[in-house]
Amino acid sequence: MSAGDQKNGGDKPEVAVAEVWPEVERAECLARGAALKWASGVFCRPEHLERLSQYKKRESQRTSSVHTRLKSMVQSYLEGVGWGLEQLREARVELKEVSHALRKAGLESNRNGDGVKSLERLREVSVNHCQLLAAVSNLPRLYSVRSMVLETERLVESRRLLEAHARLMDLECWQDDILWQLQGAAGTAGGALSPEDQELVTKYFSGVGQLVEALGKELWAVVSSALALARQNPTPFVSAVRIVEREEALDRALLEERGGSSRPLPLGRPRCWRACFFQVLDEAVSARFRSVSYLHTRGPGLAGHLSALQHGIMADLATVRHLLEHCVPPHYRLTGAYLRASHRCLHAHLAQVSSWDLESGEIFAVLNWVLHIYNSPDMMGQPELVAEMEKEELGPIISTEGLEQLQNKYVQSVRKSVSEWMHKALQVELQDWQRDQEPDTDHEGFYQTSLPTIITQMLEENARVALMIGVSLRDQTIQMGLYEMENLLNRFREALVEFGKEHRRNPSNNNNKFYLHYLLASISNCIILKKSTESLQQQQSSRSAAQFSRTPPNPLAALDRAVRRACRLVMDQLLLDLQPLLPGLLTRPWLVQGDPTPKLCRVLERHLELYGRVRPPCRQRLQEEAQWLMVVEYVRALMQKRLVCRSGEERRLLAQQMVQDDQQFREIFHGLEGEGSVPEVNPLALLPVLADFIQLKDPGMLPLEVSGLATKYPDISEEHVSVLLDIRGDVSRDTRGTVLDLLEQSAPPLPAGYRPIFTDILVPPSTMAFCLPTAKCA
């Protein structure tokens, strides 16, 4: 064959294949394109053609391998197709044989149909015979049903429960057998048990259902009274448990036997008497709780009621553990069942008690019983009971929210009582202020009244009682007490203000004879209350302050305000006593005779002696304030310009008398340095400075003297210096201008911690004398 013939002959299969599978032509084109691309890449240079034979040989080997694999695959496929065809031929032969056998069986069945019809009469006779046989065999039982029902009733009434239950089981078995025989006979006849027959049997055995109810009633009566009668005669309880277990076993057997059969369960099955047993036990426990007398539960009787609950529960629990537990199977776990029931009843009862409007003592009794007595070794804290309660996972008898609400009610109740007692104590304090005698003194000789003792004891006692419940309640109680303390101190400060106003309105009233004494006693009371407050704050746990959403109380600030007010009133009284003598200071008679400085000193001595009855540190504070007051009033008198020097001798005498007054004041206040801290600026040091300023002989040194004075007392003003210059009486206008200009230029700022003296001293306005406009005035 020529090459052209081969080409033509070879194209025909390719065309046929392309017509059947167009994808083949496309795949071949892609393959040719890929081959051309590969060849153009490999033989891109003439020298590469030398390896053409190698590439040709390799590709022919690869093509031969592919052809071999294809032939093997096609051969395996053809063998599988042949085996399948052989199996189909064998199946066709077997189907022909089965079809032939079925055809023969159908013909044989048609021939036997006439013989079956002749047996229908025999079947009817057999059914009637079975029914008569069942009736004859059941006649003795049927005749004895009524007598057995009566006998069983008598046994139930006499609480011979095991015998009664055995008879009852026989009656139920008879009833079930008769119903089943009737149903089986009806099924044999090709039908079902008629409703009339079923109703007839049910009616005939109606006494059985009544017996079940009566027996159950007696059983549950025995179970419910087991806690009360177990110590006397546990036999009925044991019989009841045995009957319950029989019923449970019978329920299980019937369910296993008839669960997958057509025979139905007997009427009233399953009874589930074990579940009823535990339900009755729960009701019995609830009845025992209700039997605890609720009389006198409110008020003081609540603690007795909780104690009765404790003894009742523990007595019943001992009965269950030591007697009843041995009368039941172990899987009953009767102790756990009693604990669950009693826990549920306790939870409901305590929730009801907590909802009442209880007083603080009642709430304390409930909290103490719940948190301490219930879990104590005397009650549920016994090791055996703890393990049992952990198995049951009972949880707390009062929820966390309920416990918090109860604690909040306790705090509110105590707060109401504390507020009332504080109000009464404050009223007694106000009445004591009107007494016509000195305040009482303590063993150290300090003035005091009954107020701080009452408040301190009340708050500390409440904190101690609350701590018996828990730290959290103690912290809440202390927090409440601090709030009430702050309110009391605010009212106390208002009462001090009213006390001072009343005294100023009528200072000569005999009832106000000991006004100052009771002010000092009030200051001492505040010191005692401050120590009590700090003690209460130290008792609080560090995390308690973060638990309160309200602004925390600040009784110490209220104490400080009350002390400041009392000290101010004491100083006002000192000023009131000094007021009649102050106009005589720094006058011409004073310059000659020295009067009224001795009288001022006697007033100061009397007051300072009374200040010694005040507890430190307020005693030192009062002495310091008296010192400041005396110096301020002395300088204020100097600023009045009651005495203007006319000569150097008068300036010397004025300075000498001021120094003498300073010495007398220092002798009075000599004990101040030894008793407390000395102020940074001693006000008495001002008097010698002013005396030196006045007796300075050279007026030219006044600018230097004023500069030193302004440095030591930076609050001194131009008006104050101008008055001092006027008192000297020898300062020229030029010197005055120089001094005042220097003071204006060198006015330093007030240093930190400096207490001003001259700021409180106002300079009276100068009154210019009337004069004619002469040349000299101009």
Short mmCIF file of C-alpha atoms in Angstrom, two decimals, residues 231-519:
data_model
loop_
_atom_site.label_atom_id
_atom_site.label_comp_id
_atom_site.label_asym_id
_atom_site.label_seq_id
_atom_site.Cartn_x
_atom_site.Cartn_y
_atom_site.Cartn_z
CA ARG A 231 -39.75 4.23 118.25
CA GLN A 232 -42.86 2.41 119.43
CA ASN A 233 -43.61 -0.10 116.65
CA PRO A 234 -41.85 0.08 113.27
CA THR A 235 -43.51 -3.16 112.04
CA PRO A 236 -46.30 -1.44 110.04
CA PHE A 237 -43.71 0.74 108.34
CA VAL A 238 -41.64 -2.31 107.37
CA SER A 239 -44.79 -3.98 105.95
CA ALA A 240 -45.59 -0.85 103.96
CA VAL A 241 -42.08 -0.77 102.49
CA ARG A 242 -42.29 -4.44 101.52
CA ILE A 243 -45.62 -3.86 99.79
CA VAL A 244 -44.18 -0.86 97.92
CA GLU A 245 -41.24 -2.98 96.74
CA ARG A 246 -43.61 -5.79 95.64
CA GLU A 247 -45.60 -3.32 93.60
CA GLU A 248 -42.46 -1.88 92.04
CA ALA A 249 -41.23 -5.37 91.11
CA LEU A 250 -44.64 -6.23 89.65
CA ASP A 251 -44.69 -3.02 87.62
CA ARG A 252 -41.27 -3.79 86.17
CA ALA A 253 -42.16 -7.41 85.37
CA LEU A 254 -45.39 -6.46 83.59
CA LEU A 255 -43.67 -3.74 81.60
CA GLU A 256 -40.89 -6.12 80.50
CA GLU A 257 -43.32 -8.95 79.73
CA ARG A 258 -45.97 -7.02 77.84
CA GLY A 259 -44.01 -4.11 76.49
CA GLY A 260 -43.55 -5.75 73.07
CA SER A 261 -46.64 -8.07 73.06
CA SER A 262 -50.25 -7.49 72.16
CA ARG A 263 -51.44 -8.27 75.69
CA PRO A 264 -52.31 -4.95 77.45
CA LEU A 265 -51.26 -3.97 80.98
CA PRO A 266 -53.81 -4.55 83.76
CA LEU A 267 -55.98 -1.67 84.82
CA GLY A 268 -54.17 0.88 87.03
CA ARG A 269 -50.69 -0.30 86.07
CA PRO A 270 -47.99 0.85 86.59
CA ARG A 271 -48.85 2.19 90.05
CA CYS A 272 -45.43 3.81 90.84
CA TRP A 273 -45.95 3.43 94.56
CA ARG A 274 -42.29 4.09 95.35
CA ALA A 275 -42.59 7.62 93.98
CA CYS A 276 -45.79 7.98 96.02
CA PHE A 277 -43.85 6.77 99.08
CA PHE A 278 -41.34 9.63 98.84
CA GLN A 279 -44.08 12.12 98.08
CA VAL A 280 -45.96 11.08 101.22
CA LEU A 281 -42.69 11.30 103.17
CA ASP A 282 -42.24 14.89 101.96
CA GLU A 283 -45.78 15.73 103.04
CA ALA A 284 -45.14 14.12 106.42
CA VAL A 285 -42.04 16.26 106.92
CA SER A 286 -44.05 19.36 105.97
CA ALA A 287 -46.72 18.35 108.48
CA ARG A 288 -44.04 17.97 111.15
CA PHE A 289 -42.90 21.52 110.41
CA ARG A 290 -46.43 22.78 110.67
CA SER A 291 -46.85 20.94 113.96
CA VAL A 292 -44.17 23.13 115.56
CA SER A 293 -46.22 25.78 117.33
CA TYR A 294 -46.47 29.10 115.55
CA LEU A 295 -47.88 30.72 118.65
CA HIS A 296 -45.74 33.57 119.96
CA THR A 297 -43.52 33.29 116.90
CA ARG A 298 -43.30 37.05 116.58
CA GLY A 299 -41.23 39.15 118.93
CA PRO A 300 -39.11 37.41 121.59
CA GLY A 301 -40.82 34.10 120.78
CA LEU A 302 -39.08 33.85 117.41
CA ALA A 303 -35.83 32.61 118.95
CA GLY A 304 -37.79 29.96 120.88
CA HIS A 305 -39.58 28.97 117.69
CA LEU A 306 -36.27 28.50 115.85
CA SER A 307 -34.92 26.51 118.80
CA ALA A 308 -38.01 24.28 118.67
CA LEU A 309 -37.42 23.80 114.94
CA GLN A 310 -33.84 22.79 115.62
CA HIS A 311 -34.78 20.20 118.23
CA GLY A 312 -37.64 18.87 116.11
CA ILE A 313 -35.47 18.47 113.03
CA MET A 314 -32.63 16.78 114.90
CA ALA A 315 -35.03 14.42 116.72
CA ASP A 316 -36.68 13.41 113.45
CA LEU A 317 -33.30 13.07 111.76
CA ALA A 318 -32.08 10.76 114.54
CA THR A 319 -35.23 8.66 114.08
CA VAL A 320 -34.64 8.42 110.34
CA ARG A 321 -30.93 7.59 110.64
CA HIS A 322 -31.05 5.09 113.49
CA LEU A 323 -34.47 3.44 112.98
CA LEU A 324 -36.17 4.04 109.65
CA GLU A 325 -33.00 3.77 107.59
CA HIS A 326 -32.70 0.12 108.66
CA CYS A 327 -36.31 -0.59 107.62
CA VAL A 328 -35.85 0.27 103.94
CA PRO A 329 -33.52 -0.96 101.15
CA PRO A 330 -30.19 0.92 100.90
CA HIS A 331 -31.05 2.48 97.55
CA TYR A 332 -33.86 4.42 99.23
CA ARG A 333 -31.27 6.71 100.92
CA LEU A 334 -33.95 7.73 103.37
CA THR A 335 -31.68 10.15 105.26
CA GLY A 336 -31.00 12.08 102.06
CA ALA A 337 -34.71 12.13 101.25
CA TYR A 338 -35.51 13.54 104.69
CA LEU A 339 -32.75 16.13 104.35
CA ARG A 340 -34.14 17.24 100.97
CA ALA A 341 -37.66 17.51 102.35
CA SER A 342 -36.64 19.35 105.51
CA HIS A 343 -34.36 21.67 103.54
CA ARG A 344 -37.19 22.58 101.17
CA CYS A 345 -39.59 23.22 104.06
CA LEU A 346 -36.99 25.25 105.95
CA HIS A 347 -36.26 27.31 102.86
CA ALA A 348 -39.94 28.16 102.37
CA HIS A 349 -40.55 28.80 106.08
CA LEU A 350 -37.53 31.08 106.50
CA ALA A 351 -38.49 32.98 103.36
CA GLN A 352 -41.91 33.56 104.92
CA VAL A 353 -40.38 34.65 108.23
CA SER A 354 -37.97 37.00 106.41
CA SER A 355 -40.89 38.70 104.67
CA TRP A 356 -42.39 39.78 108.01
CA ASP A 357 -41.82 43.23 109.46
CA LEU A 358 -39.20 42.08 111.95
CA GLU A 359 -37.39 44.02 114.63
CA SER A 360 -33.61 43.99 114.89
CA GLY A 361 -33.61 41.36 117.66
CA GLU A 362 -35.79 39.05 115.57
CA ILE A 363 -33.63 39.51 112.48
CA PHE A 364 -30.53 38.78 114.58
CA ALA A 365 -32.14 35.53 115.80
CA VAL A 366 -32.88 34.45 112.21
CA LEU A 367 -29.42 35.37 110.92
CA ASN A 368 -27.66 33.69 113.84
CA TRP A 369 -29.75 30.55 113.37
CA VAL A 370 -29.15 30.41 109.60
CA LEU A 371 -25.44 31.24 109.56
CA HIS A 372 -24.21 29.64 112.76
CA ILE A 373 -26.64 27.27 114.45
CA TYR A 374 -27.86 25.45 111.32
CA ASN A 375 -24.31 24.57 110.19
CA SER A 376 -22.93 24.00 113.68
CA PRO A 377 -21.89 20.57 115.02
CA ASP A 378 -25.07 20.60 117.09
CA MET A 379 -27.15 20.49 113.93
CA MET A 380 -26.11 19.92 110.31
CA GLY A 381 -22.40 20.27 110.97
CA GLN A 382 -22.01 16.65 112.08
CA PRO A 383 -19.49 14.86 109.81
CA GLU A 384 -21.99 12.18 108.71
CA LEU A 385 -24.61 14.79 107.85
CA VAL A 386 -22.09 17.02 106.07
CA ALA A 387 -21.17 14.15 103.73
CA GLU A 388 -24.84 13.37 103.14
CA MET A 389 -25.68 17.00 102.40
CA GLU A 390 -22.79 17.26 99.95
CA LYS A 391 -24.20 14.24 98.07
CA GLU A 392 -27.62 15.87 97.87
CA GLU A 393 -26.20 19.29 96.82
CA LEU A 394 -28.85 21.08 98.84
CA GLY A 395 -27.34 24.56 98.81
CA PRO A 396 -28.04 27.28 101.38
CA ILE A 397 -31.39 27.45 103.18
CA ILE A 398 -31.53 31.17 102.36
CA SER A 399 -30.28 32.48 99.02
CA THR A 400 -27.50 35.02 98.84
CA GLU A 401 -29.98 37.70 97.74
CA GLY A 402 -32.33 36.83 100.59
CA LEU A 403 -29.46 36.93 103.08
CA GLU A 404 -28.39 40.36 101.83
CA GLN A 405 -31.97 41.64 102.09
CA LEU A 406 -32.22 40.30 105.63
CA GLN A 407 -28.95 41.95 106.62
CA ASN A 408 -30.09 45.23 105.06
CA LYS A 409 -33.34 45.00 107.04
CA TYR A 410 -31.31 44.41 110.19
CA VAL A 411 -29.12 47.44 109.51
CA GLN A 412 -32.17 49.61 108.79
CA SER A 413 -33.90 48.45 111.97
CA VAL A 414 -30.78 49.11 114.05
CA ARG A 415 -30.41 52.48 112.33
CA LYS A 416 -33.93 53.46 113.34
CA SER A 417 -33.22 52.48 116.94
CA VAL A 418 -29.83 54.23 116.96
CA SER A 419 -31.35 57.39 115.50
CA GLU A 420 -34.03 57.44 118.19
CA TRP A 421 -31.52 56.88 120.98
CA MET A 422 -29.20 59.56 119.62
CA HIS A 423 -32.10 62.00 119.46
CA LYS A 424 -33.02 61.23 123.06
CA ALA A 425 -29.39 61.53 124.17
CA LEU A 426 -29.12 64.91 122.46
CA GLN A 427 -32.31 66.10 124.19
CA VAL A 428 -30.88 65.05 127.55
CA GLU A 429 -27.66 66.90 126.67
CA LEU A 430 -29.60 70.08 125.90
CA GLN A 431 -31.42 69.78 129.21
CA ASP A 432 -28.08 69.35 131.02
CA TRP A 433 -26.90 72.65 129.55
CA GLN A 434 -29.62 74.42 131.50
CA ARG A 435 -28.62 72.95 134.87
CA ASP A 436 -27.60 75.30 137.64
CA GLN A 437 -24.39 73.43 138.37
CA GLU A 438 -21.07 72.62 136.80
CA PRO A 439 -20.78 69.69 134.37
CA ASP A 440 -19.55 66.38 135.73
CA THR A 441 -15.87 65.56 135.54
CA ASP A 442 -14.09 62.30 134.79
CA HIS A 443 -11.28 60.73 136.81
CA GLU A 444 -8.77 63.07 135.12
CA GLY A 445 -10.73 66.19 136.02
CA PHE A 446 -11.98 66.97 132.51
CA TYR A 447 -15.50 68.22 131.95
CA GLN A 448 -17.89 65.76 130.32
CA THR A 449 -21.57 64.83 130.10
CA SER A 450 -23.38 61.57 129.50
CA LEU A 451 -23.70 62.10 125.71
CA PRO A 452 -20.40 60.55 124.50
CA THR A 453 -20.70 57.60 126.87
CA ILE A 454 -24.20 56.77 125.62
CA ILE A 455 -23.25 57.16 121.93
CA THR A 456 -19.98 55.24 122.23
CA GLN A 457 -21.45 52.32 124.15
CA MET A 458 -24.41 52.10 121.79
CA LEU A 459 -22.30 52.03 118.60
CA GLU A 460 -19.70 49.63 120.01
CA GLU A 461 -22.40 47.29 121.31
CA ASN A 462 -24.14 47.25 117.94
CA ALA A 463 -20.83 46.51 116.19
CA ARG A 464 -20.06 43.72 118.67
CA VAL A 465 -23.48 42.12 118.20
CA ALA A 466 -23.24 42.40 114.41
CA LEU A 467 -19.82 40.73 114.49
CA MET A 468 -21.49 37.67 116.03
CA ILE A 469 -23.23 37.30 112.66
CA GLY A 470 -20.32 38.14 110.39
CA VAL A 471 -17.68 40.68 109.39
CA SER A 472 -19.79 42.00 106.52
CA LEU A 473 -22.72 42.81 108.79
CA ARG A 474 -20.33 44.37 111.31
CA ASP A 475 -18.96 46.64 108.59
CA GLN A 476 -22.46 47.63 107.45
CA THR A 477 -23.48 48.36 111.04
CA ILE A 478 -20.37 50.49 111.63
CA GLN A 479 -20.99 52.33 108.36
CA MET A 480 -24.56 53.02 109.44
CA GLY A 481 -23.35 54.18 112.87
CA LEU A 482 -20.89 56.58 111.27
CA TYR A 483 -23.69 58.06 109.15
CA GLU A 484 -25.82 58.56 112.24
CA MET A 485 -22.84 59.96 114.14
CA GLU A 486 -22.37 62.54 111.38
CA ASN A 487 -26.06 63.48 111.52
CA LEU A 488 -25.90 63.76 115.32
CA LEU A 489 -22.84 66.03 115.19
CA ASN A 490 -24.52 68.28 112.64
CA ARG A 491 -27.53 68.63 114.94
CA PHE A 492 -25.14 69.06 117.89
CA ARG A 493 -23.41 71.96 116.12
CA GLU A 494 -26.79 73.57 115.37
CA ALA A 495 -27.72 73.18 119.04
CA LEU A 496 -24.45 74.91 120.03
CA VAL A 497 -25.31 77.80 117.73
CA GLU A 498 -28.77 78.14 119.31
CA PHE A 499 -27.22 77.87 122.77
CA GLY A 500 -24.88 80.75 121.95
CA LYS A 501 -27.68 82.88 120.48
CA GLU A 502 -29.84 82.35 123.55
CA HIS A 503 -26.94 83.35 125.81
CA ARG A 504 -26.26 86.51 123.81
CA ARG A 505 -29.92 87.49 123.95
CA ASN A 506 -29.99 87.24 127.75
CA PRO A 507 -26.42 87.07 129.15
CA SER A 508 -27.55 87.93 132.69
CA ASN A 509 -29.89 84.95 132.96
CA ASN A 510 -29.09 82.77 135.97
CA ASN A 511 -29.58 79.63 133.90
CA ASN A 512 -26.63 80.73 131.76
CA LYS A 513 -24.26 80.99 134.73
CA PHE A 514 -22.44 77.85 133.60
CA TYR A 515 -22.66 78.62 129.90
CA LEU A 516 -18.89 78.56 129.39
CA HIS A 517 -18.50 75.38 131.43
CA TYR A 518 -20.92 73.45 129.23
CA LEU A 519 -19.27 74.78 126.07
#
